[in-house]
Amino acid sequence: MQDVAHQVYPPSTLYVVATPIGNAGDITLRAVNVLALADAVACEDTRNTAQLLQRYGLHKELIAAHEHNEREAAEKLVERLRAGQRIALVSDAGTPAVSDPGARIVDAVRAAGLRVTPLPGASAAVSALSASGLIGDRFLFAGFLPAKAKQREAALMALKPVAATLVFYEAPHRILEMTDALSATLEAGRQVVFARELTKLFEEVHRCTLAEARAWLEADANRQKGEFVVLVEGAPPAAEGDDAEAERILAILLEECPLKQAAALAAKITGKKKNALYERALEIKGGG
Ligand code: SAM
């Protein structure tokens, strides 16, 4: 803690501070230090943040900065930062500006030429990914899907071809409806992970296929309670339609040119691997 206290925390800076997503122990030493040092804490809900600060023995001036007053709050914060203050920005849980207010304030502070510094910490999305075992080095954070069925379906259709793991946040009263929407839009064999109540007493990380998802949620009413991150495996590689098209192109080229050249041209046209097309060309020529 001494090392942390000896770091330099410049004035006229907005500190974007991640707070726990459940377990009060999930706050960093730097976050506590900056909260203690700050002249004021801008927050989504003053009551929640007062309670949070109390747990760490801190009492601070709190400034309400929620989604309905973010612009006006930003102006006031810029003035205070210009006057040399250190302001901490927090949300109710996790990392500010991630499916939470904060981005407008950060934008305004940066536009005013003032310093913004992040204090990394808890994030429901990253925690869920880390415990999912889903393999793949890319993910797409989609946040909350639209509540209205039509818009939700359109959003899911747009995400369907994405090969990266899809990351959603969802409220418990919509979890069944959301699962149905996923099942209606995406392939039934995709892996899905329900990461529920992370860092809390009833934490659960369950993985199954999309086809099995509704039955799992319904098997125990408690499984539909609490806060959820839902992860969905990315699109399966090379849709069948693509393969059929590559095959068609290869067959036409094989009628006109030698095998090697046909494979090379087909690779150029389709963007698929030359070796795989060469192997397939051999099979076609051999009558396979
Ligand atoms: N800024 C936060 C973050 O960094 O994760 C997210 C805030 S967003 C308004 C709240 C949503 O995050 C919840 O509805 C839920 O989907 C997800 N979430 C927050 N805490 C969670 C937890 N402990 N377990 C699972 N999901 C959680």
CSV table of N, CA and C in Angstrom, one decimal, residues 51-195:
chain,number,residue,atom,x,y,z
A,51,GLN,N,-22.5,4.2,0.2
A,51,GLN,CA,-22.4,2.9,0.9
A,51,GLN,C,-21.0,2.2,0.6
A,52,LEU,N,-20.7,2.3,-0.7
A,52,LEU,CA,-19.5,1.6,-1.1
A,52,LEU,C,-18.3,2.3,-0.4
A,53,LEU,N,-18.2,3.6,-0.4
A,53,LEU,CA,-17.1,4.3,0.2
A,53,LEU,C,-17.0,4.0,1.7
A,54,GLN,N,-18.2,3.9,2.3
A,54,GLN,CA,-18.2,3.6,3.7
A,54,GLN,C,-17.5,2.3,4.1
A,55,ARG,N,-17.6,1.3,3.2
A,55,ARG,CA,-17.0,0.0,3.4
A,55,ARG,C,-15.5,0.1,3.5
A,56,TYR,N,-14.9,1.1,2.8
A,56,TYR,CA,-13.5,1.3,2.8
A,56,TYR,C,-13.1,2.5,3.8
A,57,GLY,N,-14.1,2.9,4.6
A,57,GLY,CA,-13.8,3.9,5.6
A,57,GLY,C,-13.7,5.3,5.0
A,58,LEU,N,-14.3,5.6,3.9
A,58,LEU,CA,-14.1,6.9,3.2
A,58,LEU,C,-15.4,7.7,3.2
A,59,HIS,N,-15.3,9.0,3.3
A,59,HIS,CA,-16.4,9.9,3.2
A,59,HIS,C,-16.0,11.0,2.3
A,60,LYS,N,-16.7,11.1,1.2
A,60,LYS,CA,-16.3,12.1,0.2
A,60,LYS,C,-17.5,12.9,-0.3
A,61,GLU,N,-17.1,14.1,-0.9
A,61,GLU,CA,-18.2,14.8,-1.6
A,61,GLU,C,-18.6,14.0,-2.8
A,62,LEU,N,-19.9,13.8,-3.0
A,62,LEU,CA,-20.3,13.0,-4.2
A,62,LEU,C,-21.1,13.9,-5.2
A,63,ILE,N,-20.8,13.7,-6.5
A,63,ILE,CA,-21.4,14.5,-7.5
A,63,ILE,C,-22.2,13.5,-8.4
A,64,ALA,N,-23.6,13.8,-8.5
A,64,ALA,CA,-24.4,12.8,-9.3
A,64,ALA,C,-24.0,13.0,-10.8
A,65,ALA,N,-23.7,11.9,-11.4
A,65,ALA,CA,-23.4,12.0,-12.9
A,65,ALA,C,-24.0,10.7,-13.5
A,66,HIS,N,-25.3,10.8,-13.8
A,66,HIS,CA,-26.0,9.6,-14.3
A,66,HIS,C,-26.4,9.8,-15.8
A,67,GLU,N,-27.1,8.8,-16.4
A,67,GLU,CA,-27.3,9.0,-17.8
A,67,GLU,C,-28.2,10.1,-18.2
A,68,HIS,N,-29.0,10.7,-17.2
A,68,HIS,CA,-29.9,11.8,-17.5
A,68,HIS,C,-29.3,13.2,-17.3
A,69,ASN,N,-28.1,13.2,-16.7
A,69,ASN,CA,-27.5,14.6,-16.5
A,69,ASN,C,-26.0,14.6,-16.9
A,70,GLU,N,-25.6,13.6,-17.7
A,70,GLU,CA,-24.2,13.4,-17.9
A,70,GLU,C,-23.5,14.6,-18.6
A,71,ARG,N,-24.2,15.3,-19.5
A,71,ARG,CA,-23.7,16.4,-20.2
A,71,ARG,C,-23.4,17.6,-19.3
A,72,GLU,N,-24.5,17.9,-18.5
A,72,GLU,CA,-24.3,19.0,-17.5
A,72,GLU,C,-23.3,18.7,-16.5
A,73,ALA,N,-23.3,17.4,-16.0
A,73,ALA,CA,-22.3,17.0,-15.0
A,73,ALA,C,-20.9,17.2,-15.6
A,74,ALA,N,-20.8,16.9,-16.8
A,74,ALA,CA,-19.4,16.9,-17.5
A,74,ALA,C,-18.9,18.4,-17.4
A,75,GLU,N,-19.8,19.3,-17.7
A,75,GLU,CA,-19.3,20.8,-17.7
A,75,GLU,C,-18.8,21.1,-16.3
A,76,LYS,N,-19.6,20.8,-15.3
A,76,LYS,CA,-19.2,21.1,-13.9
A,76,LYS,C,-17.8,20.4,-13.6
A,77,LEU,N,-17.7,19.2,-14.0
A,77,LEU,CA,-16.5,18.5,-13.7
A,77,LEU,C,-15.3,19.1,-14.4
A,78,VAL,N,-15.5,19.5,-15.6
A,78,VAL,CA,-14.4,20.2,-16.4
A,78,VAL,C,-13.9,21.4,-15.6
A,79,GLU,N,-14.9,22.2,-15.1
A,79,GLU,CA,-14.5,23.4,-14.3
A,79,GLU,C,-13.7,23.1,-13.1
A,80,ARG,N,-14.1,22.1,-12.4
A,80,ARG,CA,-13.4,21.7,-11.2
A,80,ARG,C,-12.0,21.1,-11.5
A,81,LEU,N,-11.9,20.4,-12.6
A,81,LEU,CA,-10.6,19.9,-13.0
A,81,LEU,C,-9.7,21.0,-13.4
A,82,ARG,N,-10.2,22.0,-14.1
A,82,ARG,CA,-9.4,23.2,-14.5
A,82,ARG,C,-8.9,23.9,-13.3
A,83,ALA,N,-9.7,23.8,-12.2
A,83,ALA,CA,-9.3,24.5,-11.0
A,83,ALA,C,-8.2,23.7,-10.2
A,84,GLY,N,-7.8,22.6,-10.8
A,84,GLY,CA,-6.7,21.8,-10.2
A,84,GLY,C,-7.2,20.6,-9.3
A,85,GLN,N,-8.5,20.3,-9.4
A,85,GLN,CA,-8.9,19.2,-8.5
A,85,GLN,C,-8.6,17.8,-9.1
A,86,ARG,N,-8.7,16.8,-8.3
A,86,ARG,CA,-8.6,15.4,-8.7
A,86,ARG,C,-10.0,14.9,-8.5
A,87,ILE,N,-10.6,14.4,-9.6
A,87,ILE,CA,-12.0,13.8,-9.5
A,87,ILE,C,-11.9,12.3,-9.9
A,88,ALA,N,-12.6,11.5,-9.0
A,88,ALA,CA,-12.7,10.1,-9.4
A,88,ALA,C,-14.1,9.9,-10.0
A,89,LEU,N,-14.2,9.1,-11.0
A,89,LEU,CA,-15.5,8.7,-11.7
A,89,LEU,C,-15.7,7.3,-11.4
A,90,VAL,N,-16.9,7.0,-10.9
A,90,VAL,CA,-17.2,5.5,-10.7
A,90,VAL,C,-18.6,5.3,-11.2
A,91,SER,N,-19.0,4.0,-11.4
A,91,SER,CA,-20.4,3.7,-11.7
A,91,SER,C,-20.9,2.8,-10.6
A,92,ASP,N,-22.1,2.3,-10.7
A,92,ASP,CA,-22.6,1.5,-9.6
A,92,ASP,C,-21.8,0.2,-9.4
A,93,ALA,N,-21.3,-0.4,-10.5
A,93,ALA,CA,-20.6,-1.6,-10.4
A,93,ALA,C,-19.7,-1.8,-11.6
A,94,GLY,N,-18.5,-2.3,-11.4
A,94,GLY,CA,-17.6,-2.6,-12.5
A,94,GLY,C,-16.9,-1.4,-13.1
A,95,THR,N,-16.7,-1.5,-14.4
A,95,THR,CA,-15.9,-0.4,-15.0
A,95,THR,C,-16.8,0.6,-15.6
A,96,PRO,N,-16.6,1.9,-15.3
A,96,PRO,CA,-17.5,3.0,-15.8
A,96,PRO,C,-17.4,3.0,-17.3
A,97,ALA,N,-18.4,3.5,-18.0
A,97,ALA,CA,-18.4,3.6,-19.4
A,97,ALA,C,-18.6,2.3,-20.2
A,98,VAL,N,-18.6,1.2,-19.5
A,98,VAL,CA,-18.9,-0.1,-20.2
A,98,VAL,C,-20.3,-0.5,-19.8
A,99,SER,N,-21.3,-0.3,-20.8
A,99,SER,CA,-22.7,-0.5,-20.5
A,99,SER,C,-23.1,0.3,-19.2
A,100,ASP,N,-22.5,1.4,-19.0
A,100,ASP,CA,-22.7,2.3,-17.9
A,100,ASP,C,-22.4,3.7,-18.3
A,101,PRO,N,-22.9,4.7,-17.5
A,101,PRO,CA,-22.6,6.1,-17.9
A,101,PRO,C,-21.1,6.3,-17.7
A,102,GLY,N,-20.6,7.4,-18.3
A,102,GLY,CA,-19.2,7.8,-18.1
A,102,GLY,C,-18.5,8.2,-19.3
A,103,ALA,N,-18.9,7.6,-20.5
A,103,ALA,CA,-18.2,7.9,-21.7
A,103,ALA,C,-18.3,9.4,-22.1
A,104,ARG,N,-19.5,10.0,-21.9
A,104,ARG,CA,-19.7,11.4,-22.3
A,104,ARG,C,-18.8,12.3,-21.4
A,105,ILE,N,-18.7,12.0,-20.1
A,105,ILE,CA,-17.8,12.7,-19.2
A,105,ILE,C,-16.4,12.6,-19.7
A,106,VAL,N,-15.9,11.4,-20.0
A,106,VAL,CA,-14.6,11.2,-20.4
A,106,VAL,C,-14.3,12.0,-21.7
A,107,ASP,N,-15.3,11.9,-22.6
A,107,ASP,CA,-15.1,12.6,-23.9
A,107,ASP,C,-15.0,14.2,-23.6
A,108,ALA,N,-15.8,14.7,-22.8
A,108,ALA,CA,-15.8,16.2,-22.5
A,108,ALA,C,-14.5,16.6,-21.8
A,109,VAL,N,-14.0,15.7,-20.9
A,109,VAL,CA,-12.8,16.1,-20.2
A,109,VAL,C,-11.6,16.0,-21.2
A,110,ARG,N,-11.6,15.0,-22.0
A,110,ARG,CA,-10.5,14.9,-23.0
A,110,ARG,C,-10.6,16.1,-24.0
A,111,ALA,N,-11.8,16.4,-24.4
A,111,ALA,CA,-12.0,17.5,-25.4
A,111,ALA,C,-11.5,18.8,-24.8
A,112,ALA,N,-11.6,19.0,-23.5
A,112,ALA,CA,-11.1,20.2,-22.8
A,112,ALA,C,-9.6,20.1,-22.6
A,113,GLY,N,-8.9,19.1,-23.1
A,113,GLY,CA,-7.5,19.0,-23.0
A,113,GLY,C,-7.0,18.6,-21.7
A,114,LEU,N,-7.9,18.0,-20.9
A,114,LEU,CA,-7.4,17.6,-19.5
A,114,LEU,C,-7.1,16.1,-19.5
A,115,ARG,N,-6.4,15.7,-18.5
A,115,ARG,CA,-6.0,14.3,-18.4
A,115,ARG,C,-7.0,13.3,-17.8
A,116,VAL,N,-7.1,12.2,-18.5
A,116,VAL,CA,-8.0,11.1,-18.0
A,116,VAL,C,-7.1,9.9,-17.7
A,117,THR,N,-7.3,9.3,-16.6
A,117,THR,CA,-6.4,8.1,-16.3
A,117,THR,C,-7.3,7.0,-15.8
A,118,PRO,N,-7.2,5.8,-16.4
A,118,PRO,CA,-8.0,4.6,-15.9
A,118,PRO,C,-7.4,3.9,-14.7
A,119,LEU,N,-8.2,3.5,-13.8
A,119,LEU,CA,-7.8,2.5,-12.8
A,119,LEU,C,-8.5,1.2,-13.0
A,120,PRO,N,-7.8,0.3,-13.6
A,120,PRO,CA,-8.5,-1.0,-14.1
A,120,PRO,C,-8.9,-1.8,-12.9
A,121,GLY,N,-10.0,-2.6,-13.1
A,121,GLY,CA,-10.5,-3.5,-12.1
A,121,GLY,C,-11.6,-4.3,-12.6
A,122,ALA,N,-12.6,-4.6,-11.8
A,122,ALA,CA,-13.7,-5.6,-12.1
A,122,ALA,C,-14.4,-5.2,-13.4
A,123,SER,N,-14.8,-6.1,-14.2
A,123,SER,CA,-15.6,-6.0,-15.3
A,123,SER,C,-16.4,-7.3,-15.5
A,124,ALA,N,-17.7,-7.3,-15.5
A,124,ALA,CA,-18.5,-8.5,-15.6
A,124,ALA,C,-18.1,-9.3,-16.9
A,125,ALA,N,-18.0,-8.6,-18.0
A,125,ALA,CA,-17.7,-9.2,-19.3
A,125,ALA,C,-16.4,-10.0,-19.3
A,126,VAL,N,-15.3,-9.3,-18.8
A,126,VAL,CA,-14.0,-9.9,-18.9
A,126,VAL,C,-13.9,-11.1,-17.8
A,127,SER,N,-14.6,-10.9,-16.7
A,127,SER,CA,-14.6,-12.0,-15.7
A,127,SER,C,-15.3,-13.2,-16.3
A,128,ALA,N,-16.4,-13.0,-16.9
A,128,ALA,CA,-17.2,-14.2,-17.5
A,128,ALA,C,-16.3,-14.9,-18.6
A,129,LEU,N,-15.7,-14.1,-19.4
A,129,LEU,CA,-14.8,-14.7,-20.5
A,129,LEU,C,-13.7,-15.5,-19.9
A,130,SER,N,-13.1,-15.0,-18.8
A,130,SER,CA,-11.9,-15.7,-18.2
A,130,SER,C,-12.3,-17.0,-17.6
A,131,ALA,N,-13.6,-17.2,-17.2
A,131,ALA,CA,-14.0,-18.5,-16.6
A,131,ALA,C,-14.8,-19.3,-17.6
A,132,SER,N,-14.9,-18.9,-18.8
A,132,SER,CA,-15.8,-19.7,-19.7
A,132,SER,C,-15.1,-20.9,-20.4
A,133,GLY,N,-13.8,-20.8,-20.6
A,133,GLY,CA,-13.2,-21.9,-21.3
A,133,GLY,C,-13.5,-21.9,-22.8
A,134,LEU,N,-14.1,-20.8,-23.3
A,134,LEU,CA,-14.4,-20.7,-24.7
A,134,LEU,C,-13.1,-20.4,-25.4
A,135,ILE,N,-12.7,-21.2,-26.4
A,135,ILE,CA,-11.4,-20.9,-27.0
A,135,ILE,C,-11.6,-20.0,-28.2
A,136,GLY,N,-10.7,-19.1,-28.4
A,136,GLY,CA,-10.8,-18.1,-29.4
A,136,GLY,C,-10.2,-16.9,-28.9
A,137,ASP,N,-9.5,-16.2,-29.7
A,137,ASP,CA,-8.8,-15.0,-29.1
A,137,ASP,C,-9.5,-13.7,-29.4
A,138,ARG,N,-10.7,-13.8,-29.9
A,138,ARG,CA,-11.4,-12.6,-30.2
A,138,ARG,C,-12.8,-12.6,-29.5
A,139,PHE,N,-13.3,-11.5,-29.1
A,139,PHE,CA,-14.7,-11.4,-28.6
A,139,PHE,C,-15.3,-10.0,-29.0
A,140,LEU,N,-16.6,-10.1,-29.2
A,140,LEU,CA,-17.3,-8.9,-29.5
A,140,LEU,C,-18.3,-8.5,-28.4
A,141,PHE,N,-18.0,-7.4,-27.7
A,141,PHE,CA,-18.9,-7.0,-26.6
A,141,PHE,C,-20.1,-6.3,-27.2
A,142,ALA,N,-21.3,-7.0,-27.0
A,142,ALA,CA,-22.5,-6.5,-27.6
A,142,ALA,C,-23.4,-5.8,-26.5
A,143,GLY,N,-23.0,-5.9,-25.3
A,143,GLY,CA,-23.8,-5.3,-24.2
A,143,GLY,C,-25.2,-5.8,-24.1
A,144,PHE,N,-26.2,-4.9,-23.8
A,144,PHE,CA,-27.6,-5.4,-23.7
A,144,PHE,C,-28.2,-5.4,-25.1
A,145,LEU,N,-28.9,-6.5,-25.4
A,145,LEU,CA,-29.7,-6.5,-26.7
A,145,LEU,C,-30.9,-5.6,-26.6
A,146,PRO,N,-31.5,-5.1,-27.7
A,146,PRO,CA,-32.7,-4.3,-27.5
A,146,PRO,C,-33.8,-5.1,-26.9
A,147,ALA,N,-34.7,-4.4,-26.1
A,147,ALA,CA,-35.8,-5.2,-25.4
A,147,ALA,C,-36.9,-5.6,-26.3
A,148,LYS,N,-37.1,-4.8,-27.4
A,148,LYS,CA,-38.2,-5.1,-28.4
A,148,LYS,C,-37.8,-6.3,-29.3
A,149,ALA,N,-38.8,-7.2,-29.5
A,149,ALA,CA,-38.5,-8.4,-30.2
A,149,ALA,C,-37.9,-8.2,-31.6
A,150,LYS,N,-38.5,-7.3,-32.4
A,150,LYS,CA,-38.1,-7.1,-33.7
A,150,LYS,C,-36.6,-6.5,-33.8
A,151,GLN,N,-36.4,-5.5,-33.0
A,151,GLN,CA,-35.0,-4.9,-33.0
A,151,GLN,C,-34.0,-5.9,-32.5
A,152,ARG,N,-34.4,-6.8,-31.5
A,152,ARG,CA,-33.5,-7.8,-31.0
A,152,ARG,C,-33.1,-8.8,-32.0
A,153,GLU,N,-34.2,-9.2,-32.8
A,153,GLU,CA,-33.9,-10.2,-33.9
A,153,GLU,C,-33.0,-9.6,-34.9
A,154,ALA,N,-33.2,-8.3,-35.3
A,154,ALA,CA,-32.3,-7.6,-36.3
A,154,ALA,C,-30.9,-7.5,-35.8
A,155,ALA,N,-30.8,-7.2,-34.5
A,155,ALA,CA,-29.4,-7.1,-33.9
A,155,ALA,C,-28.7,-8.5,-33.9
A,156,LEU,N,-29.5,-9.6,-33.6
A,156,LEU,CA,-28.9,-10.9,-33.6
A,156,LEU,C,-28.5,-11.4,-35.1
A,157,MET,N,-29.4,-11.0,-36.0
A,157,MET,CA,-29.1,-11.4,-37.4
A,157,MET,C,-27.8,-10.7,-37.9
A,158,ALA,N,-27.6,-9.5,-37.4
A,158,ALA,CA,-26.3,-8.8,-37.8
A,158,ALA,C,-25.1,-9.4,-37.1
A,159,LEU,N,-25.3,-10.0,-36.0
A,159,LEU,CA,-24.2,-10.6,-35.2
A,159,LEU,C,-23.9,-12.1,-35.7
A,160,LYS,N,-24.9,-12.7,-36.4
A,160,LYS,CA,-24.8,-14.1,-36.7
A,160,LYS,C,-23.5,-14.5,-37.4
A,161,PRO,N,-23.1,-13.7,-38.4
A,161,PRO,CA,-21.9,-14.2,-39.1
A,161,PRO,C,-20.5,-13.9,-38.4
A,162,VAL,N,-20.6,-13.2,-37.3
A,162,VAL,CA,-19.4,-12.8,-36.6
A,162,VAL,C,-18.7,-14.1,-36.0
A,163,ALA,N,-17.4,-14.2,-36.3
A,163,ALA,CA,-16.7,-15.4,-35.8
A,163,ALA,C,-16.2,-15.3,-34.4
A,164,ALA,N,-16.2,-14.1,-33.8
A,164,ALA,CA,-15.7,-13.9,-32.5
A,164,ALA,C,-16.8,-14.3,-31.4
A,165,THR,N,-16.3,-14.6,-30.2
A,165,THR,CA,-17.3,-14.9,-29.1
A,165,THR,C,-18.1,-13.7,-28.9
A,166,LEU,N,-19.4,-13.9,-28.8
A,166,LEU,CA,-20.4,-12.8,-28.5
A,166,LEU,C,-20.6,-12.6,-27.0
A,167,VAL,N,-20.5,-11.4,-26.5
A,167,VAL,CA,-20.7,-11.1,-25.1
A,167,VAL,C,-21.9,-10.2,-24.9
A,168,PHE,N,-22.8,-10.7,-24.1
A,168,PHE,CA,-24.1,-10.0,-23.8
A,168,PHE,C,-24.2,-9.8,-22.3
A,169,TYR,N,-24.9,-8.7,-22.0
A,169,TYR,CA,-25.4,-8.5,-20.6
A,169,TYR,C,-26.9,-8.7,-20.7
A,170,GLU,N,-27.5,-9.3,-19.6
A,170,GLU,CA,-28.9,-9.4,-19.7
A,170,GLU,C,-29.5,-9.3,-18.3
A,171,ALA,N,-30.7,-8.8,-18.2
A,171,ALA,CA,-31.4,-8.7,-16.9
A,171,ALA,C,-32.2,-10.0,-16.7
A,172,PRO,N,-32.3,-10.4,-15.4
A,172,PRO,CA,-32.9,-11.7,-15.1
A,172,PRO,C,-34.4,-11.9,-15.7
A,173,HIS,N,-35.2,-10.8,-15.7
A,173,HIS,CA,-36.5,-11.0,-16.2
A,173,HIS,C,-36.6,-11.2,-17.7
A,174,ARG,N,-35.5,-11.0,-18.4
A,174,ARG,CA,-35.5,-11.2,-19.9
A,174,ARG,C,-34.6,-12.4,-20.3
A,175,ILE,N,-34.1,-13.2,-19.3
A,175,ILE,CA,-33.1,-14.2,-19.7
A,175,ILE,C,-33.7,-15.3,-20.5
A,176,LEU,N,-35.0,-15.7,-20.2
A,176,LEU,CA,-35.6,-16.7,-21.0
A,176,LEU,C,-35.9,-16.3,-22.4
A,177,GLU,N,-36.5,-15.1,-22.5
A,177,GLU,CA,-36.8,-14.4,-23.8
A,177,GLU,C,-35.6,-14.3,-24.6
A,178,MET,N,-34.5,-13.9,-24.0
A,178,MET,CA,-33.3,-13.7,-24.8
A,178,MET,C,-32.8,-15.0,-25.3
A,179,THR,N,-32.8,-16.1,-24.4
A,179,THR,CA,-32.4,-17.4,-24.8
A,179,THR,C,-33.2,-17.9,-26.0
A,180,ASP,N,-34.5,-17.6,-26.0
A,180,ASP,CA,-35.3,-18.0,-27.1
A,180,ASP,C,-34.9,-17.3,-28.4
A,181,ALA,N,-34.6,-16.0,-28.2
A,181,ALA,CA,-34.2,-15.2,-29.4
A,181,ALA,C,-32.9,-15.7,-30.0
A,182,LEU,N,-32.0,-16.1,-29.1
A,182,LEU,CA,-30.7,-16.7,-29.5
A,182,LEU,C,-30.9,-18.0,-30.3
A,183,SER,N,-31.8,-18.8,-29.7
A,183,SER,CA,-32.1,-20.1,-30.4
A,183,SER,C,-32.8,-20.0,-31.7
A,184,ALA,N,-33.6,-18.9,-31.8
A,184,ALA,CA,-34.4,-18.8,-33.1
A,184,ALA,C,-33.5,-18.2,-34.2
A,185,THR,N,-32.4,-17.6,-33.8
A,185,THR,CA,-31.5,-16.9,-34.8
A,185,THR,C,-30.2,-17.7,-35.1
A,186,LEU,N,-29.6,-18.2,-34.1
A,186,LEU,CA,-28.3,-18.8,-34.2
A,186,LEU,C,-28.3,-20.3,-34.3
A,187,GLU,N,-27.2,-20.9,-34.7
A,187,GLU,CA,-27.1,-22.4,-34.9
A,187,GLU,C,-27.3,-23.1,-33.5
A,188,ALA,N,-28.0,-24.2,-33.4
A,188,ALA,CA,-28.4,-24.8,-32.2
A,188,ALA,C,-27.1,-25.5,-31.5
A,189,GLY,N,-26.1,-25.7,-32.3
A,189,GLY,CA,-24.9,-26.4,-31.8
A,189,GLY,C,-23.9,-25.4,-31.1
A,190,ARG,N,-24.2,-24.2,-31.2
A,190,ARG,CA,-23.2,-23.2,-30.6
A,190,ARG,C,-23.2,-23.4,-29.1
A,191,GLN,N,-22.0,-23.2,-28.6
A,191,GLN,CA,-21.8,-23.2,-27.1
A,191,GLN,C,-22.3,-21.9,-26.5
A,192,VAL,N,-23.0,-22.0,-25.4
A,192,VAL,CA,-23.4,-20.8,-24.7
A,192,VAL,C,-23.0,-20.9,-23.2
A,193,VAL,N,-22.6,-19.8,-22.7
A,193,VAL,CA,-22.2,-19.8,-21.3
A,193,VAL,C,-23.1,-18.8,-20.5
A,194,PHE,N,-23.7,-19.2,-19.4
A,194,PHE,CA,-24.4,-18.3,-18.5
A,194,PHE,C,-23.5,-18.1,-17.3
A,195,ALA,N,-23.1,-16.9,-17.2
A,195,ALA,CA,-22.2,-16.5,-16.0
A,195,ALA,C,-23.1,-15.6,-15.1
